[in-house]
Short mmCIF file of C-alpha atoms and ligand atoms in Angstrom, two decimals:
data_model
loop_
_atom_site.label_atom_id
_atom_site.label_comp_id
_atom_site.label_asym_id
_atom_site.label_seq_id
_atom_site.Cartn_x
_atom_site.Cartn_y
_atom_site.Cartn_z
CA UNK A 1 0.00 0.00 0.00
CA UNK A 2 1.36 3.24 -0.75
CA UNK A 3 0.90 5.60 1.75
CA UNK A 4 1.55 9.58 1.29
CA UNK A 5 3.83 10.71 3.87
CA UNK A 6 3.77 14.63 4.65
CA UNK A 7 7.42 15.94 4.57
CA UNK A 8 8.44 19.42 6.10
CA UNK A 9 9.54 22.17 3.81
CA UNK A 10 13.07 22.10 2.99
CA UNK A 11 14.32 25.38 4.83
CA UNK A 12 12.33 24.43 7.80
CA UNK A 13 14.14 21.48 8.77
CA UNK A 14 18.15 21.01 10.31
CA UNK A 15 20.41 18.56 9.26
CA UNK A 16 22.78 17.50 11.72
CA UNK A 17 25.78 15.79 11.88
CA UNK A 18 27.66 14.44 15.32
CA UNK A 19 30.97 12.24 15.92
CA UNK A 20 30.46 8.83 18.20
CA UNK A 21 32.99 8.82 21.19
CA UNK A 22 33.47 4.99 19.56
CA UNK A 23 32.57 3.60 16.37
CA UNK A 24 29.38 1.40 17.46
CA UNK A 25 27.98 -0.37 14.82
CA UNK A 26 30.01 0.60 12.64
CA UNK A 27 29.05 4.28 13.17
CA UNK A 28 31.70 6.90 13.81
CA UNK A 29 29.23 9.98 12.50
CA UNK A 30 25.53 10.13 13.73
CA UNK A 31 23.70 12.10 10.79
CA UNK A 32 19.69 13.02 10.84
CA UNK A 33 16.99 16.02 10.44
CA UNK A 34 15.15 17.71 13.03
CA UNK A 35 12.38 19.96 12.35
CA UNK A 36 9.17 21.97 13.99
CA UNK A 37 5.43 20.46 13.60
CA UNK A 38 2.77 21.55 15.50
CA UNK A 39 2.76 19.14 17.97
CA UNK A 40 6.89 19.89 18.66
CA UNK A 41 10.18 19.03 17.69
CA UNK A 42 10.75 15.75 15.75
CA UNK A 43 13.47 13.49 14.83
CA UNK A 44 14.21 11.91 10.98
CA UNK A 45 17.55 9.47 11.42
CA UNK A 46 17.43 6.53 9.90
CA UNK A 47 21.11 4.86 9.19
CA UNK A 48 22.75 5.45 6.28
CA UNK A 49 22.80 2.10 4.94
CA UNK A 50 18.71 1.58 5.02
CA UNK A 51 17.36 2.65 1.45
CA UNK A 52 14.00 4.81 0.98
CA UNK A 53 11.92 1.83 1.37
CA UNK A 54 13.41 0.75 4.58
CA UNK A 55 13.22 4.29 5.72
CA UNK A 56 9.69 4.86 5.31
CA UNK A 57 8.53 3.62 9.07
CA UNK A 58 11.29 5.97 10.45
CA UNK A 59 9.70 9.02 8.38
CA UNK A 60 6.34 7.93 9.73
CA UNK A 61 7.69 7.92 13.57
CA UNK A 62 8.83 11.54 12.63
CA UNK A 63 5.58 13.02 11.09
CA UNK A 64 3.51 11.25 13.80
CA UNK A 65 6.20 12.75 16.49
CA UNK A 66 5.65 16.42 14.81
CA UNK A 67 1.88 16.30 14.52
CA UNK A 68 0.40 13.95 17.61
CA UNK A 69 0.17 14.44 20.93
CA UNK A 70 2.36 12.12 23.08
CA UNK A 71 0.06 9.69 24.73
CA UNK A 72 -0.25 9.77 28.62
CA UNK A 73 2.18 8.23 30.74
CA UNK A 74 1.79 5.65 33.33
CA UNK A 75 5.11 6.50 34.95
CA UNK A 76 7.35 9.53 35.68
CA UNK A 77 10.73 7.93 35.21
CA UNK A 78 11.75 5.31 33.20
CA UNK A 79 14.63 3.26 34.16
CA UNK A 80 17.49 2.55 31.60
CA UNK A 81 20.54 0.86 30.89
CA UNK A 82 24.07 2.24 30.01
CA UNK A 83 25.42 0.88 26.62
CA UNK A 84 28.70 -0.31 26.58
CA UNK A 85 30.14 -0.34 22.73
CA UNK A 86 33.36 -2.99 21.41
CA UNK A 87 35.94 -0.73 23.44
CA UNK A 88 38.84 -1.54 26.00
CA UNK A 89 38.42 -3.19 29.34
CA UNK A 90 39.45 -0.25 31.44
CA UNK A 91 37.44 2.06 29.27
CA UNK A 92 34.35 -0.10 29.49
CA UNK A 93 34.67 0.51 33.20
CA UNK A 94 34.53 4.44 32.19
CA UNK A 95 31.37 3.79 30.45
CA UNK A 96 29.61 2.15 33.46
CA UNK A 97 31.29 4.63 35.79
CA UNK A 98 30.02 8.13 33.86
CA UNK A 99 26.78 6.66 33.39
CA UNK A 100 24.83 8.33 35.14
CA UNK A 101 24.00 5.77 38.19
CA UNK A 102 22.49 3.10 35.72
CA UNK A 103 22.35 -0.74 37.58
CA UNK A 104 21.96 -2.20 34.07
CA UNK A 105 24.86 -2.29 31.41
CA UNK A 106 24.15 -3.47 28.05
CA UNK A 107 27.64 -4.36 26.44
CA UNK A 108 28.24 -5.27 22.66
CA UNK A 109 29.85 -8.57 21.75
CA UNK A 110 30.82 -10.45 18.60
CA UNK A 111 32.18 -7.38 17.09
CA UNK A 112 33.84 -8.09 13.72
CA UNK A 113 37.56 -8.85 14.37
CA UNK A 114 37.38 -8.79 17.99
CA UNK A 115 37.61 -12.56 20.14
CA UNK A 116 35.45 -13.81 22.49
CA UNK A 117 37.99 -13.57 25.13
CA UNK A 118 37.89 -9.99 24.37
CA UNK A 119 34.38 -10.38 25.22
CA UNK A 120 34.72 -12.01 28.03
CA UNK A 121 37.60 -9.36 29.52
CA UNK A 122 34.94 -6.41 28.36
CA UNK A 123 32.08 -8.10 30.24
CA UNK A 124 33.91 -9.05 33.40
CA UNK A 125 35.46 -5.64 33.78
CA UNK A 126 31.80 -3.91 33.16
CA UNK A 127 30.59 -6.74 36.08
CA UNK A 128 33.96 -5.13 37.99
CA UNK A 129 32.65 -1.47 37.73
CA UNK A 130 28.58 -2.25 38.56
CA UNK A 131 29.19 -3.79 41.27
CA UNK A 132 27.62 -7.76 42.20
CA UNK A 133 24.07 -6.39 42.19
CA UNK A 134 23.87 -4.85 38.57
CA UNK A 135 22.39 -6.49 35.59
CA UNK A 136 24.09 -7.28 32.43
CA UNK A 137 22.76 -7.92 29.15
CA UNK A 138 24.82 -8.71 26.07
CA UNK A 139 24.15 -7.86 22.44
CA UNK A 140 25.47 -9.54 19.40
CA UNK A 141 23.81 -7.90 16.49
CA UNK A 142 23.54 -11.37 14.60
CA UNK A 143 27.06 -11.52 14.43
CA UNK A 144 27.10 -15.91 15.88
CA UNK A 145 26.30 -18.86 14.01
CA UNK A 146 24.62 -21.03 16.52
CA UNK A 147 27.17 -23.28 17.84
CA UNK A 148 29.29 -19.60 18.57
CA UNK A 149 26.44 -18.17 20.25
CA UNK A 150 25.83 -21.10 22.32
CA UNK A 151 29.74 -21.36 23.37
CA UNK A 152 29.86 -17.75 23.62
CA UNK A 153 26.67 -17.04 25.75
CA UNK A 154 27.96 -20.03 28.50
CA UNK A 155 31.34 -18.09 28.75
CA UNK A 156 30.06 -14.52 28.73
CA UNK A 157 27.40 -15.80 31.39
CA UNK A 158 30.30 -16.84 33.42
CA UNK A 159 32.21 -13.79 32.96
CA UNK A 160 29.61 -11.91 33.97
CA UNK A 161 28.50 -13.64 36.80
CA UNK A 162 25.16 -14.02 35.18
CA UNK A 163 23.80 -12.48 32.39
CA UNK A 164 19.99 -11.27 32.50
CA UNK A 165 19.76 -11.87 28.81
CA UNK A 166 21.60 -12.12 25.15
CA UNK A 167 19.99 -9.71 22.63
CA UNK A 168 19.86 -11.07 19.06
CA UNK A 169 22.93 -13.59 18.95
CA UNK A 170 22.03 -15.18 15.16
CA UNK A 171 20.71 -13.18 12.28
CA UNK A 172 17.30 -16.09 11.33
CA UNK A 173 14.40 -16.70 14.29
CA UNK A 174 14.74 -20.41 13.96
CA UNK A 175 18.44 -20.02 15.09
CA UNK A 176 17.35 -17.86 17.71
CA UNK A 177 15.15 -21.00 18.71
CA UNK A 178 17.57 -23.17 18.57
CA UNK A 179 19.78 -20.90 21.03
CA UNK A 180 17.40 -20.75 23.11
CA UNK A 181 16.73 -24.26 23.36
CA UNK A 182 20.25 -25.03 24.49
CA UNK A 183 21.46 -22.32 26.93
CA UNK A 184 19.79 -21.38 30.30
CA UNK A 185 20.14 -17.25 29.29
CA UNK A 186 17.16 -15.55 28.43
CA UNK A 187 17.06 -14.95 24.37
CA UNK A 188 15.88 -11.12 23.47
CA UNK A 189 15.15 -9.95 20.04
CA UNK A 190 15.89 -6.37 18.12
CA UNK A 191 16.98 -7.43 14.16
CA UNK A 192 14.15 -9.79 14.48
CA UNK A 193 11.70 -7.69 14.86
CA UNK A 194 12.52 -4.31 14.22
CA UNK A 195 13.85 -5.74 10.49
CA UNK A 196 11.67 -8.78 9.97
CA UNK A 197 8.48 -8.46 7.56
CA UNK A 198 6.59 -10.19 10.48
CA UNK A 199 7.42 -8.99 14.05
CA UNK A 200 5.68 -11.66 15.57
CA UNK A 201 7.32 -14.41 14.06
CA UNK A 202 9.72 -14.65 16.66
CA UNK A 203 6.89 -14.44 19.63
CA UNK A 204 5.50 -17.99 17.21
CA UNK A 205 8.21 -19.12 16.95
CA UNK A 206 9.29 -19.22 20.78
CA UNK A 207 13.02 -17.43 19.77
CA UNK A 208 13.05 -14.99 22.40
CA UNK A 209 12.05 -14.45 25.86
CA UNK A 210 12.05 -10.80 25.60
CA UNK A 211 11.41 -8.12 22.70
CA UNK A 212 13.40 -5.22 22.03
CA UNK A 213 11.36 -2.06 20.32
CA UNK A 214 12.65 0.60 18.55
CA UNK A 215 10.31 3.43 17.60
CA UNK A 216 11.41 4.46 14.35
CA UNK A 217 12.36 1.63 12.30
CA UNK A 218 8.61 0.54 13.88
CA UNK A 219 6.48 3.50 12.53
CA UNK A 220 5.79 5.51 15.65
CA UNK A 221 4.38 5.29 19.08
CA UNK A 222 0.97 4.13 18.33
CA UNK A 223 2.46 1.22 15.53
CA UNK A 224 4.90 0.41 18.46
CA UNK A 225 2.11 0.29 20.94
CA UNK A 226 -0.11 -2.37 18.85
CA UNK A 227 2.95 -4.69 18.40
CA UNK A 228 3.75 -4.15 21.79
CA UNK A 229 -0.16 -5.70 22.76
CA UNK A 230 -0.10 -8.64 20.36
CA UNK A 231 3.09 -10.14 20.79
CA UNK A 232 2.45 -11.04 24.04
CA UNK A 233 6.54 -10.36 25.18
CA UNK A 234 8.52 -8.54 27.92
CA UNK A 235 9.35 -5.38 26.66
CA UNK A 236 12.66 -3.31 26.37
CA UNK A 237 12.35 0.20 24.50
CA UNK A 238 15.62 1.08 22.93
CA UNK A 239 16.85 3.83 20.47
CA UNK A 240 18.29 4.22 17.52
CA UNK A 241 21.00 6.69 18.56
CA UNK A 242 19.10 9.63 18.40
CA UNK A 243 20.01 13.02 19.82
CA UNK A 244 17.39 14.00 22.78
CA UNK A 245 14.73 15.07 20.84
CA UNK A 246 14.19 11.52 19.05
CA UNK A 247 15.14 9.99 22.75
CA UNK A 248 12.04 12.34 24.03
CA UNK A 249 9.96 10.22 21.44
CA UNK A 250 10.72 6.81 22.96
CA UNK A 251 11.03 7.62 26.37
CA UNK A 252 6.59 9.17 26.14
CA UNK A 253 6.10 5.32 24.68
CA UNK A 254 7.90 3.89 27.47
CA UNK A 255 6.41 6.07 29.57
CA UNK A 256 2.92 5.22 28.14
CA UNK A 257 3.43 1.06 28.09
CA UNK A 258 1.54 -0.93 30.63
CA UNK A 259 4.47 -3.10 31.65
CA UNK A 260 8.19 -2.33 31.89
CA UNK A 261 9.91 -4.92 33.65
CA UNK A 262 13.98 -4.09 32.18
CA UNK A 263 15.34 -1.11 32.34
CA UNK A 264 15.70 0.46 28.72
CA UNK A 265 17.85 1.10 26.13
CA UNK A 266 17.59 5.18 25.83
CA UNK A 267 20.44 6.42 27.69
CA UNK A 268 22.76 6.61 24.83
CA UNK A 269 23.01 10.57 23.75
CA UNK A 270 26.76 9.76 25.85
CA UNK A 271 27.51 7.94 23.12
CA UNK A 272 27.97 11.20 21.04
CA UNK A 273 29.86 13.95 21.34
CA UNK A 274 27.19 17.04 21.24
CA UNK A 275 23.39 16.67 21.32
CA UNK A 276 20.77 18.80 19.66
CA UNK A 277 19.80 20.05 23.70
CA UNK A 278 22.27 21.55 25.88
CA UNK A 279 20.57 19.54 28.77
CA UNK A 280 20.09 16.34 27.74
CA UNK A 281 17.99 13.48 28.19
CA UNK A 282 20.03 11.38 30.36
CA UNK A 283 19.77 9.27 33.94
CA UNK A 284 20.63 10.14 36.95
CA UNK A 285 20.52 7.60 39.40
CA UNK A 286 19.92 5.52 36.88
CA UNK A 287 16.47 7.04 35.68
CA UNK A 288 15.32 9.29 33.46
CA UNK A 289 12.70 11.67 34.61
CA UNK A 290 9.70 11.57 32.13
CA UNK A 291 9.51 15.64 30.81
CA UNK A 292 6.08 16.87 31.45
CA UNK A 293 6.58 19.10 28.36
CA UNK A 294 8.01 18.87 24.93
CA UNK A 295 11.84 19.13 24.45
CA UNK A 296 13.22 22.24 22.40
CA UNK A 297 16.49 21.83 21.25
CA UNK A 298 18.74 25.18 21.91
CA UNK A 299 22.01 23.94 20.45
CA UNK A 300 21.06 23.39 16.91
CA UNK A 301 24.30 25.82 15.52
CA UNK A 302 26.65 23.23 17.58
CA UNK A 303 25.14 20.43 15.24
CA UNK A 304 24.36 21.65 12.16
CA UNK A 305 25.65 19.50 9.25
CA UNK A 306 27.83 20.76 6.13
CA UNK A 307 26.48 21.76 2.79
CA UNK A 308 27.31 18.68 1.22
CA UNK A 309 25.42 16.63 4.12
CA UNK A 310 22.37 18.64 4.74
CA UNK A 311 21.58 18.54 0.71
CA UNK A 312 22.40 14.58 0.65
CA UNK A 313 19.63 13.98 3.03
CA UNK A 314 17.44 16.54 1.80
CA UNK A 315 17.52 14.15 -1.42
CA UNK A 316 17.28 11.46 1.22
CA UNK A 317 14.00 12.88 2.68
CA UNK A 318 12.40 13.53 -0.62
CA UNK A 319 12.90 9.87 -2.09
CA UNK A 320 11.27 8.62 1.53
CA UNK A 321 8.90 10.69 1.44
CA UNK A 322 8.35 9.52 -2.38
CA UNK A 323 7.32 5.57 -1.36
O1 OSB B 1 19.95 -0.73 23.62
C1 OSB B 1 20.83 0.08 23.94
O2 OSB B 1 21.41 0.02 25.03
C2 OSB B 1 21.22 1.21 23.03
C3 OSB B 1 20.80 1.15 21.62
C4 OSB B 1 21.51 0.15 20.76
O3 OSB B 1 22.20 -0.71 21.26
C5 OSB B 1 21.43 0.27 19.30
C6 OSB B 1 21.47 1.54 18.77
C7 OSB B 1 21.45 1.73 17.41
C8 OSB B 1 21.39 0.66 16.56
C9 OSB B 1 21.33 -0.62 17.07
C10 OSB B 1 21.34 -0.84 18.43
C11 OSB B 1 21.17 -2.24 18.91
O4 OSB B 1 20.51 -2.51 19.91
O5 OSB B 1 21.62 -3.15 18.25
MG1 MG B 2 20.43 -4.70 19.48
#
């Protein structure tokens, strides 16, 4: 179905463009649009590797983010985790340590050209800094084959001293399954979902024991909020490495869920260098505080992309906004 998608005009919106501390995912540049509707600020970032069709959900987040209200919230703060990218032991440690009081580190395995002892060093150190009554959950971004994920998750649980689960360790849901079957850490999915032509395939398919959302690559808050009723999963909201005004987005649908038993993925604007607020949206004490009104970002000059950028994703926006 093709669907018309409103776009803002082109001197209304900001294209910015923002250095990672650490590559993560492969990302050393975060790159995205901001712009004014009349419901508030909104956020347009989807990675540069998705094409127009993959895209299109994220544009529909960021319409529905500009022109809806936020829907109410059920809680005032929202616990979260700190993310830990592919770095150093005794930097990982730094991570956990400028966090911002989070009792939950999320810490990214499997990397490409890194060893699972390096894992293992990463993850005990992070267990070092957070103390014996912390959580940590591990993500693998697809990166195992199943006999690696299932030799990989025993050791990492051990170097941990428990893990509370392993986020998306094979790239197909039945391998996910078949994880699952054979080690006694809980399975979560993210590619699975937020990727997959069916979302709740992997709820069928018993692959996964909890369900990671993201709200752009799934439409919006109220598309996220009707996957997050049928598929009948624990729930973790994460982001997509936006700057605080996309983070404002997910944190309202966290806010807004019913049940929210993990703490979630949104405290990663410390993973870049400036942000599109100068206060940003970031725990303390390992919360953050649900904002009772809309964020307006006031460092916009700080971020604003070159030439070159800006008028490569106003193309961008216009072939999304095309499907
Ligand atoms: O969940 C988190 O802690 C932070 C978000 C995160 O890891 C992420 C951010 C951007 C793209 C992919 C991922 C991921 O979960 O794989
Ligand atoms: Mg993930």
């Amino acid at each position: 179905m093709r669907v018309p998608i409103t776009r803002p005009p082109d001197d209304d919106v900001v294209v910015y463009s923002i250095p990672m501390r650490s590559k993560f995912r492969g990302i050393t540049v975060r790159e995205g649009m901001l712009w004014r509707g009349p419901a508030g600020w909104t956020e347009f970032s989807p990675f540069l590797d998705y094409d127009a069709a993959q895209s299109a959900p994220w544009l529909r987040a960021a319409v529905e983010q500009a022109t809806e209200p936020y829907p109410a919230a059920v809680r005032d703060a929202i616990a979260v985790n700190c993310t830990v990218p592919a770095i150093q032991p005794d930097r990982a440690r730094e991570v956990v340590f400028s966090s911002g009081g989070c009792r939950t580190a999320k810490v990214k395995v499997a990397e490409p050209g890194q060893s699972l002892a390096e894992d293992c060093s990463r993850v005990a150190a992070v267990r070092e800094a957070l103390g014996s009554r912390g959580a940590i959950r591990v993500d693998a971004n697809a990166n195992w084959s199943v006999e690696e994920a299932v030799e990989a998750i025993t050791a990492l649980d051990k170097a941990a001293r428990g893990l509370e689960y392993a986020e998306q360790p094979c790239a197909s849901v039945d391998d996910l399954a078949r994880v699952r079957r054979r080690v006694g850490v809980r399975i979560a999915a993210d590619e699975s979902i937020r990727r997959a032509e069916d979302p709740y395939l992997v709820a069928r398919a018993e692959a996964a024991d909890v369900a990671v959302i993201k709200l752009q690559p799934l439409g919006g808050i109220a598309a996220t909020m009707r996957i997050a009723e049928q598929i009948g999963l624990p729930l973790v909201v994460s982001s997509a490495l936006e700057t605080s005004v996309g983070i404002g987005a997910s944190i309202a649908l966290a806010a807004a869920l019913p049940d929210l038993p993990f703490a979630c993925g949104l405290n990663t604007t410390k993973l870049l260098v400036d942000d599109s607020a100068t206060e940003s949206l970031a725990a303390v004490a390992g919360y953050i505080g649900v904002p009772t009104k809309r964020l307006v970002p006031d460092n916009l000059d700080a971020i604003r992309a070159p030439a070159q950028v800006r008028q490569r994703w106003l193309t961008r926006l216009a072939e999304v906004s095309a499907q």
